Amino acid sequence: MSHTWDPDRYLAYADERGRPFVDLLARVHAERPHVVVDLGCGPGNLTALLADRWAGARVTGIDSSPEMIDAAREIDGIAWEVADLREWARPDPLALRAPVDVLVSNATLQWLPDHLELLPALVDRVAPGGWLAFQVPGNFGEPSHTIRTDIAGREPYAAHVRDVAVPASHEPADYLRVLLDLGCEVDAWETTYLHVLAGPDPVFDWVSGTGARPTLQALPDDLRPLFEEEFRELLREAYPADPSGRVVLPFRRIFVVARKPGGVTVDA
């Protein structure tokens, strides 16, 4: 089932969502790349960091959401494209597309159930000596996700949401193994951030802009408020506010930076 994204809702926690991107980028030691691509660029606020760091590069942001790309087009100096990541990664037998010196994907691959099998195709798009860097959430066993799954599995909701997109990821060692087998130098790690949130239902606000959004959109108008009410209540129990109203959301992230063999790229 299809769903749409809301750039404004996504950007409500722009600082928290952006920090993993900055931490990922810190491990990419490309000095003077010519072609830089951000797969799953969203509203483009983080893609702009790529253009700032590598001012001489041709930077392109790609996202499957027209709504996200419309928001991104407010940012000048970057090429924006609406495209499916899997289509973009397809083999190019005529070599019509320029190889990518730095290929970045931030919190996107988790939406593709087969993304582990997609890694060889992504590496193929990278120039010899170039870089592939991605980050995916690794918190799908936490209440922020399991509560949604439990509620969605019950009637009357299940009939409406059983086919919706649900994000998932693998362990760092899984990504490491695949990319090592492809001949890459690989740095893989994980970090758990402790996001301090505020407001009456901040964890619901967080997940309703990302992982839970397809489920909420798939529900009919008469059922969505009931689902949301139960979801909010259980999230408040799982993530209680302290006396000052602060809520701590632990968020595990998985990072991978791989350098493709070959080429003469000079490290910074």
PDB file of C-alpha atoms in Angstrom, residues 3-260:
ATOM      1  CA  HIS A   3       1.771   6.262   1.631  1.00  0.00           C
ATOM      2  CA  THR A   4       2.977   9.840   1.553  1.00  0.00           C
ATOM      3  CA  TRP A   5       5.453  11.749   3.687  1.00  0.00           C
ATOM      4  CA  ASP A   6       5.016  15.072   5.451  1.00  0.00           C
ATOM      5  CA  PRO A   7       8.269  17.115   5.377  1.00  0.00           C
ATOM      6  CA  ASP A   8       7.125  19.465   8.140  1.00  0.00           C
ATOM      7  CA  ARG A   9       6.219  16.625  10.481  1.00  0.00           C
ATOM      8  CA  TYR A  10       9.502  14.874   9.716  1.00  0.00           C
ATOM      9  CA  LEU A  11      11.483  18.043  10.431  1.00  0.00           C
ATOM     10  CA  ALA A  12       9.852  18.483  13.849  1.00  0.00           C
ATOM     11  CA  TYR A  13      12.864  16.627  15.286  1.00  0.00           C
ATOM     12  CA  ALA A  14      15.376  17.781  12.688  1.00  0.00           C
ATOM     13  CA  ASP A  15      18.292  18.098  15.125  1.00  0.00           C
ATOM     14  CA  GLU A  16      17.800  14.635  16.603  1.00  0.00           C
ATOM     15  CA  ARG A  17      17.315  13.019  13.198  1.00  0.00           C
ATOM     16  CA  GLY A  18      20.282  14.901  11.767  1.00  0.00           C
ATOM     17  CA  ARG A  19      22.910  13.960  14.323  1.00  0.00           C
ATOM     18  CA  PRO A  20      23.418  10.387  13.012  1.00  0.00           C
ATOM     19  CA  PHE A  21      23.979  11.823   9.528  1.00  0.00           C
ATOM     20  CA  VAL A  22      26.753  14.062  10.849  1.00  0.00           C
ATOM     21  CA  ASP A  23      28.317  11.176  12.772  1.00  0.00           C
ATOM     22  CA  LEU A  24      28.179   8.993   9.654  1.00  0.00           C
ATOM     23  CA  LEU A  25      29.738  11.669   7.475  1.00  0.00           C
ATOM     24  CA  ALA A  26      32.637  12.110   9.903  1.00  0.00           C
ATOM     25  CA  ARG A  27      33.930   8.663   8.889  1.00  0.00           C
ATOM     26  CA  VAL A  28      33.878   9.382   5.144  1.00  0.00           C
ATOM     27  CA  HIS A  29      37.381  10.582   4.284  1.00  0.00           C
ATOM     28  CA  ALA A  30      36.883  11.562   0.652  1.00  0.00           C
ATOM     29  CA  GLU A  31      38.791  14.751  -0.103  1.00  0.00           C
ATOM     30  CA  ARG A  32      37.747  15.982  -3.554  1.00  0.00           C
ATOM     31  CA  PRO A  33      34.864  13.868  -4.891  1.00  0.00           C
ATOM     32  CA  HIS A  34      33.331  14.887  -8.214  1.00  0.00           C
ATOM     33  CA  VAL A  35      29.944  13.163  -7.874  1.00  0.00           C
ATOM     34  CA  VAL A  36      28.069  12.896  -4.562  1.00  0.00           C
ATOM     35  CA  VAL A  37      24.616  11.298  -4.241  1.00  0.00           C
ATOM     36  CA  ASP A  38      22.226  11.213  -1.284  1.00  0.00           C
ATOM     37  CA  LEU A  39      19.763   8.322  -1.620  1.00  0.00           C
ATOM     38  CA  GLY A  40      16.603   8.963   0.352  1.00  0.00           C
ATOM     39  CA  CYS A  41      17.396  12.638   0.803  1.00  0.00           C
ATOM     40  CA  GLY A  42      14.041  13.561   2.348  1.00  0.00           C
ATOM     41  CA  PRO A  43      13.490  17.335   2.573  1.00  0.00           C
ATOM     42  CA  GLY A  44      17.146  17.980   1.693  1.00  0.00           C
ATOM     43  CA  ASN A  45      18.277  19.710   4.865  1.00  0.00           C
ATOM     44  CA  LEU A  46      21.019  17.112   5.401  1.00  0.00           C
ATOM     45  CA  THR A  47      21.946  16.874   1.723  1.00  0.00           C
ATOM     46  CA  ALA A  48      22.900  20.532   2.019  1.00  0.00           C
ATOM     47  CA  LEU A  49      25.668  19.459   4.406  1.00  0.00           C
ATOM     48  CA  LEU A  50      27.176  17.393   1.596  1.00  0.00           C
ATOM     49  CA  ALA A  51      27.213  20.417  -0.692  1.00  0.00           C
ATOM     50  CA  ASP A  52      28.819  22.502   2.051  1.00  0.00           C
ATOM     51  CA  ARG A  53      31.554  19.960   2.714  1.00  0.00           C
ATOM     52  CA  TRP A  54      32.368  19.211  -0.933  1.00  0.00           C
ATOM     53  CA  ALA A  55      31.672  22.535  -2.596  1.00  0.00           C
ATOM     54  CA  GLY A  56      33.260  21.476  -5.882  1.00  0.00           C
ATOM     55  CA  ALA A  57      31.202  18.317  -6.286  1.00  0.00           C
ATOM     56  CA  ARG A  58      28.030  17.713  -8.271  1.00  0.00           C
ATOM     57  CA  VAL A  59      25.581  16.830  -5.497  1.00  0.00           C
ATOM     58  CA  THR A  60      22.282  15.085  -6.207  1.00  0.00           C
ATOM     59  CA  GLY A  61      19.503  14.278  -3.764  1.00  0.00           C
ATOM     60  CA  ILE A  62      17.163  11.418  -4.676  1.00  0.00           C
ATOM     61  CA  ASP A  63      13.924  10.443  -2.942  1.00  0.00           C
ATOM     62  CA  SER A  64      10.837   8.475  -3.945  1.00  0.00           C
ATOM     63  CA  SER A  65       8.546  11.008  -2.243  1.00  0.00           C
ATOM     64  CA  PRO A  66       7.410  13.920  -4.443  1.00  0.00           C
ATOM     65  CA  GLU A  67       6.422  15.782  -1.271  1.00  0.00           C
ATOM     66  CA  MET A  68       9.947  15.522   0.112  1.00  0.00           C
ATOM     67  CA  ILE A  69      11.555  16.577  -3.162  1.00  0.00           C
ATOM     68  CA  ASP A  70       9.191  19.549  -3.475  1.00  0.00           C
ATOM     69  CA  ALA A  71      10.419  20.718  -0.071  1.00  0.00           C
ATOM     70  CA  ALA A  72      14.052  20.021  -0.995  1.00  0.00           C
ATOM     71  CA  ARG A  73      13.835  22.166  -4.128  1.00  0.00           C
ATOM     72  CA  GLU A  74      13.787  25.206  -1.860  1.00  0.00           C
ATOM     73  CA  ILE A  75      17.529  24.544  -1.445  1.00  0.00           C
ATOM     74  CA  ASP A  76      19.656  25.862  -4.302  1.00  0.00           C
ATOM     75  CA  GLY A  77      22.844  24.421  -5.755  1.00  0.00           C
ATOM     76  CA  ILE A  78      21.775  20.766  -5.566  1.00  0.00           C
ATOM     77  CA  ALA A  79      20.107  18.591  -8.213  1.00  0.00           C
ATOM     78  CA  TRP A  80      16.903  16.951  -6.933  1.00  0.00           C
ATOM     79  CA  GLU A  81      15.273  13.890  -8.411  1.00  0.00           C
ATOM     80  CA  VAL A  82      12.177  11.833  -7.659  1.00  0.00           C
ATOM     81  CA  ALA A  83      13.199   8.217  -8.135  1.00  0.00           C
ATOM     82  CA  ASP A  84      12.918   4.787  -6.554  1.00  0.00           C
ATOM     83  CA  LEU A  85      16.189   3.739  -4.962  1.00  0.00           C
ATOM     84  CA  ARG A  86      15.940   0.239  -6.427  1.00  0.00           C
ATOM     85  CA  GLU A  87      15.448   1.595  -9.931  1.00  0.00           C
ATOM     86  CA  TRP A  88      18.383   3.954  -9.490  1.00  0.00           C
ATOM     87  CA  ALA A  89      20.607   1.025  -8.446  1.00  0.00           C
ATOM     88  CA  ARG A  90      19.806  -1.088 -11.509  1.00  0.00           C
ATOM     89  CA  PRO A  91      22.815  -2.148 -13.640  1.00  0.00           C
ATOM     90  CA  ASP A  92      23.928   0.319 -16.307  1.00  0.00           C
ATOM     91  CA  PRO A  93      25.362  -1.937 -19.051  1.00  0.00           C
ATOM     92  CA  LEU A  94      26.020   0.975 -21.421  1.00  0.00           C
ATOM     93  CA  ALA A  95      27.849   2.943 -18.709  1.00  0.00           C
ATOM     94  CA  LEU A  96      25.737   6.014 -19.425  1.00  0.00           C
ATOM     95  CA  ARG A  97      25.747   7.196 -15.808  1.00  0.00           C
ATOM     96  CA  ALA A  98      28.770   8.678 -14.093  1.00  0.00           C
ATOM     97  CA  PRO A  99      30.173   6.596 -11.235  1.00  0.00           C
ATOM     98  CA  VAL A 100      29.555   8.053  -7.780  1.00  0.00           C
ATOM     99  CA  ASP A 101      32.496   9.072  -5.627  1.00  0.00           C
ATOM    100  CA  VAL A 102      30.461   9.359  -2.408  1.00  0.00           C
ATOM    101  CA  LEU A 103      27.126   7.550  -2.064  1.00  0.00           C
ATOM    102  CA  VAL A 104      25.238   8.321   1.143  1.00  0.00           C
ATOM    103  CA  SER A 105      21.951   6.915   2.421  1.00  0.00           C
ATOM    104  CA  ASN A 106      20.578   8.065   5.751  1.00  0.00           C
ATOM    105  CA  ALA A 107      17.651   6.261   7.441  1.00  0.00           C
ATOM    106  CA  THR A 108      16.262   4.964   4.143  1.00  0.00           C
ATOM    107  CA  LEU A 109      17.376   1.391   3.465  1.00  0.00           C
ATOM    108  CA  GLN A 110      15.274   0.058   6.347  1.00  0.00           C
ATOM    109  CA  TRP A 111      12.183   0.582   4.166  1.00  0.00           C
ATOM    110  CA  LEU A 112      13.452  -1.953   1.597  1.00  0.00           C
ATOM    111  CA  PRO A 113      13.001  -5.543   2.810  1.00  0.00           C
ATOM    112  CA  ASP A 114      15.711  -6.751   0.420  1.00  0.00           C
ATOM    113  CA  HIS A 115      18.243  -4.016   1.102  1.00  0.00           C
ATOM    114  CA  LEU A 116      20.968  -6.436   2.230  1.00  0.00           C
ATOM    115  CA  GLU A 117      20.784  -8.064  -1.213  1.00  0.00           C
ATOM    116  CA  LEU A 118      20.820  -4.583  -2.778  1.00  0.00           C
ATOM    117  CA  LEU A 119      24.277  -3.703  -1.429  1.00  0.00           C
ATOM    118  CA  PRO A 120      26.225  -5.226  -4.369  1.00  0.00           C
ATOM    119  CA  ALA A 121      24.237  -3.050  -6.793  1.00  0.00           C
ATOM    120  CA  LEU A 122      24.947   0.046  -4.708  1.00  0.00           C
ATOM    121  CA  VAL A 123      28.653  -0.765  -4.589  1.00  0.00           C
ATOM    122  CA  ASP A 124      28.586  -1.171  -8.376  1.00  0.00           C
ATOM    123  CA  ARG A 125      27.414   2.437  -8.702  1.00  0.00           C
ATOM    124  CA  VAL A 126      30.411   3.659  -6.687  1.00  0.00           C
ATOM    125  CA  ALA A 127      33.623   4.634  -8.478  1.00  0.00           C
ATOM    126  CA  PRO A 128      36.807   2.673  -7.716  1.00  0.00           C
ATOM    127  CA  GLY A 129      38.244   4.142  -4.532  1.00  0.00           C
ATOM    128  CA  GLY A 130      34.894   5.745  -3.737  1.00  0.00           C
ATOM    129  CA  TRP A 131      32.730   5.568  -0.643  1.00  0.00           C
ATOM    130  CA  LEU A 132      29.386   4.046   0.349  1.00  0.00           C
ATOM    131  CA  ALA A 133      28.041   5.260   3.693  1.00  0.00           C
ATOM    132  CA  PHE A 134      24.664   4.494   5.224  1.00  0.00           C
ATOM    133  CA  GLN A 135      22.823   4.574   8.510  1.00  0.00           C
ATOM    134  CA  VAL A 136      19.685   2.672   9.504  1.00  0.00           C
ATOM    135  CA  PRO A 137      17.679   2.521  12.720  1.00  0.00           C
ATOM    136  CA  GLY A 138      18.343  -0.559  14.842  1.00  0.00           C
ATOM    137  CA  ASN A 139      15.590  -0.096  17.408  1.00  0.00           C
ATOM    138  CA  PHE A 140      12.806  -2.225  15.961  1.00  0.00           C
ATOM    139  CA  GLY A 141      12.625  -4.397  19.073  1.00  0.00           C
ATOM    140  CA  GLU A 142      11.840  -1.360  21.253  1.00  0.00           C
ATOM    141  CA  PRO A 143       8.347  -0.401  22.486  1.00  0.00           C
ATOM    142  CA  SER A 144       8.196   2.491  20.030  1.00  0.00           C
ATOM    143  CA  HIS A 145       7.837  -0.173  17.315  1.00  0.00           C
ATOM    144  CA  THR A 146       6.563  -3.302  19.046  1.00  0.00           C
ATOM    145  CA  ILE A 147       3.515  -1.512  20.438  1.00  0.00           C
ATOM    146  CA  ARG A 148       2.480  -0.470  16.941  1.00  0.00           C
ATOM    147  CA  THR A 149       2.959  -4.044  15.738  1.00  0.00           C
ATOM    148  CA  ASP A 150       0.872  -5.489  18.582  1.00  0.00           C
ATOM    149  CA  ILE A 151      -2.041  -3.101  18.069  1.00  0.00           C
ATOM    150  CA  ALA A 152      -1.933  -3.429  14.282  1.00  0.00           C
ATOM    151  CA  GLY A 153      -2.160  -7.208  14.565  1.00  0.00           C
ATOM    152  CA  ARG A 154      -5.575  -7.035  16.216  1.00  0.00           C
ATOM    153  CA  GLU A 155      -8.969  -6.492  14.683  1.00  0.00           C
ATOM    154  CA  PRO A 156     -10.529  -4.267  13.563  1.00  0.00           C
ATOM    155  CA  TYR A 157      -7.170  -2.787  12.515  1.00  0.00           C
ATOM    156  CA  ALA A 158      -5.412  -5.834  11.074  1.00  0.00           C
ATOM    157  CA  ALA A 159      -7.577  -6.071   7.980  1.00  0.00           C
ATOM    158  CA  HIS A 160      -6.546  -2.560   6.953  1.00  0.00           C
ATOM    159  CA  VAL A 161      -2.833  -2.558   7.758  1.00  0.00           C
ATOM    160  CA  ARG A 162      -1.529  -6.066   7.132  1.00  0.00           C
ATOM    161  CA  ASP A 163       0.145  -5.008   3.859  1.00  0.00           C
ATOM    162  CA  VAL A 164       1.596  -1.650   4.919  1.00  0.00           C
ATOM    163  CA  ALA A 165       5.313  -0.913   4.751  1.00  0.00           C
ATOM    164  CA  VAL A 166       7.129  -1.742   7.982  1.00  0.00           C
ATOM    165  CA  PRO A 167      10.800  -0.813   8.428  1.00  0.00           C
ATOM    166  CA  ALA A 168      13.458  -3.357   9.443  1.00  0.00           C
ATOM    167  CA  SER A 169      17.238  -3.607   9.525  1.00  0.00           C
ATOM    168  CA  HIS A 170      20.051  -6.106  10.060  1.00  0.00           C
ATOM    169  CA  GLU A 171      22.874  -6.272  12.569  1.00  0.00           C
ATOM    170  CA  PRO A 172      26.139  -4.383  11.919  1.00  0.00           C
ATOM    171  CA  ALA A 173      27.989  -7.689  11.401  1.00  0.00           C
ATOM    172  CA  ASP A 174      25.606  -8.629   8.583  1.00  0.00           C
ATOM    173  CA  TYR A 175      26.391  -5.471   6.631  1.00  0.00           C
ATOM    174  CA  LEU A 176      30.091  -5.860   7.415  1.00  0.00           C
ATOM    175  CA  ARG A 177      30.184  -9.389   6.061  1.00  0.00           C
ATOM    176  CA  VAL A 178      28.453  -8.568   2.775  1.00  0.00           C
ATOM    177  CA  LEU A 179      30.655  -5.566   2.051  1.00  0.00           C
ATOM    178  CA  LEU A 180      33.868  -7.342   3.031  1.00  0.00           C
ATOM    179  CA  ASP A 181      32.934 -10.126   0.600  1.00  0.00           C
ATOM    180  CA  LEU A 182      32.615  -7.443  -2.088  1.00  0.00           C
ATOM    181  CA  GLY A 183      36.220  -6.434  -1.445  1.00  0.00           C
ATOM    182  CA  CYS A 184      35.514  -3.204   0.419  1.00  0.00           C
ATOM    183  CA  GLU A 185      37.266  -1.770   3.430  1.00  0.00           C
ATOM    184  CA  VAL A 186      34.481  -1.528   6.012  1.00  0.00           C
ATOM    185  CA  ASP A 187      33.852   0.352   9.227  1.00  0.00           C
ATOM    186  CA  ALA A 188      30.610  -0.745  10.936  1.00  0.00           C
ATOM    187  CA  TRP A 189      29.374   0.304  14.361  1.00  0.00           C
ATOM    188  CA  GLU A 190      26.310   1.147  16.412  1.00  0.00           C
ATOM    189  CA  THR A 191      25.320   3.972  18.737  1.00  0.00           C
ATOM    190  CA  THR A 192      22.367   4.406  21.067  1.00  0.00           C
ATOM    191  CA  TYR A 193      21.296   8.026  21.336  1.00  0.00           C
ATOM    192  CA  LEU A 194      19.264   9.221  24.307  1.00  0.00           C
ATOM    193  CA  HIS A 195      16.892  11.817  22.897  1.00  0.00           C
ATOM    194  CA  VAL A 196      15.310  14.074  25.499  1.00  0.00           C
ATOM    195  CA  LEU A 197      11.825  14.993  24.259  1.00  0.00           C
ATOM    196  CA  ALA A 198       9.083  17.227  25.597  1.00  0.00           C
ATOM    197  CA  GLY A 199       5.363  17.634  25.105  1.00  0.00           C
ATOM    198  CA  PRO A 200       2.256  15.598  25.939  1.00  0.00           C
ATOM    199  CA  ASP A 201       2.985  12.681  23.571  1.00  0.00           C
ATOM    200  CA  PRO A 202       6.472  13.239  22.135  1.00  0.00           C
ATOM    201  CA  VAL A 203       7.238   9.598  21.291  1.00  0.00           C
ATOM    202  CA  PHE A 204       3.980   9.318  19.375  1.00  0.00           C
ATOM    203  CA  ASP A 205       4.852  12.550  17.547  1.00  0.00           C
ATOM    204  CA  TRP A 206       8.230  11.048  16.671  1.00  0.00           C
ATOM    205  CA  VAL A 207       7.048   7.686  15.355  1.00  0.00           C
ATOM    206  CA  SER A 208       3.967   9.059  13.607  1.00  0.00           C
ATOM    207  CA  GLY A 209       6.279  11.066  11.349  1.00  0.00           C
ATOM    208  CA  THR A 210       8.349   8.030  10.345  1.00  0.00           C
ATOM    209  CA  GLY A 211       7.956   4.340  11.173  1.00  0.00           C
ATOM    210  CA  ALA A 212       4.273   4.373  12.126  1.00  0.00           C
ATOM    211  CA  ARG A 213       3.140   6.759   9.398  1.00  0.00           C
ATOM    212  CA  PRO A 214       2.228   4.106   6.780  1.00  0.00           C
ATOM    213  CA  THR A 215       0.099   2.280   9.345  1.00  0.00           C
ATOM    214  CA  LEU A 216      -1.738   5.411  10.427  1.00  0.00           C
ATOM    215  CA  GLN A 217      -2.396   6.463   6.841  1.00  0.00           C
ATOM    216  CA  ALA A 218      -3.764   3.035   5.927  1.00  0.00           C
ATOM    217  CA  LEU A 219      -6.467   3.129   8.591  1.00  0.00           C
ATOM    218  CA  PRO A 220      -9.926   4.433   7.653  1.00  0.00           C
ATOM    219  CA  ASP A 221     -11.003   7.714   9.211  1.00  0.00           C
ATOM    220  CA  ASP A 222     -13.373   6.065  11.672  1.00  0.00           C
ATOM    221  CA  LEU A 223     -10.684   3.742  13.094  1.00  0.00           C
ATOM    222  CA  ARG A 224      -7.607   5.964  13.058  1.00  0.00           C
ATOM    223  CA  PRO A 225      -8.534   7.992  16.185  1.00  0.00           C
ATOM    224  CA  LEU A 226      -9.164   4.807  18.171  1.00  0.00           C
ATOM    225  CA  PHE A 227      -5.823   3.342  17.077  1.00  0.00           C
ATOM    226  CA  GLU A 228      -4.004   6.579  17.883  1.00  0.00           C
ATOM    227  CA  GLU A 229      -5.610   6.840  21.325  1.00  0.00           C
ATOM    228  CA  GLU A 230      -4.503   3.348  22.314  1.00  0.00           C
ATOM    229  CA  PHE A 231      -1.068   3.858  20.746  1.00  0.00           C
ATOM    230  CA  ARG A 232      -0.529   7.122  22.637  1.00  0.00           C
ATOM    231  CA  GLU A 233      -1.589   5.603  25.959  1.00  0.00           C
ATOM    232  CA  LEU A 234       0.737   2.608  25.672  1.00  0.00           C
ATOM    233  CA  LEU A 235       3.651   4.784  24.548  1.00  0.00           C
ATOM    234  CA  ARG A 236       3.142   7.024  27.582  1.00  0.00           C
ATOM    235  CA  GLU A 237       3.356   3.936  29.790  1.00  0.00           C
ATOM    236  CA  ALA A 238       6.499   2.672  28.026  1.00  0.00           C
ATOM    237  CA  TYR A 239       8.192   6.087  28.033  1.00  0.00           C
ATOM    238  CA  PRO A 240       6.975   7.893  31.180  1.00  0.00           C
ATOM    239  CA  ALA A 241       7.762  11.553  31.661  1.00  0.00           C
ATOM    240  CA  ASP A 242       9.864  12.585  34.632  1.00  0.00           C
ATOM    241  CA  PRO A 243       8.523  15.193  37.127  1.00  0.00           C
ATOM    242  CA  SER A 244       9.710  18.024  34.872  1.00  0.00           C
ATOM    243  CA  GLY A 245       7.881  16.596  31.848  1.00  0.00           C
ATOM    244  CA  ARG A 246      10.932  15.241  30.025  1.00  0.00           C
ATOM    245  CA  VAL A 247      10.748  11.951  28.152  1.00  0.00           C
ATOM    246  CA  VAL A 248      13.862   9.987  27.231  1.00  0.00           C
ATOM    247  CA  LEU A 249      13.723   8.029  23.967  1.00  0.00           C
ATOM    248  CA  PRO A 250      16.653   5.593  23.547  1.00  0.00           C
ATOM    249  CA  PHE A 251      17.351   5.201  19.834  1.00  0.00           C
ATOM    250  CA  ARG A 252      19.842   2.664  18.502  1.00  0.00           C
ATOM    251  CA  ARG A 253      21.392   3.442  15.118  1.00  0.00           C
ATOM    252  CA  ILE A 254      23.556   1.235  12.893  1.00  0.00           C
ATOM    253  CA  PHE A 255      26.309   2.815  10.791  1.00  0.00           C
ATOM    254  CA  VAL A 256      28.334   1.458   7.874  1.00  0.00           C
ATOM    255  CA  VAL A 257      31.073   3.160   5.888  1.00  0.00           C
ATOM    256  CA  ALA A 258      32.674   1.152   3.079  1.00  0.00           C
ATOM    257  CA  ARG A 259      35.417   2.122   0.652  1.00  0.00           C
ATOM    258  CA  LYS A 260      35.465   0.390  -2.694  1.00  0.00           C
TER     259      LYS A 260
END
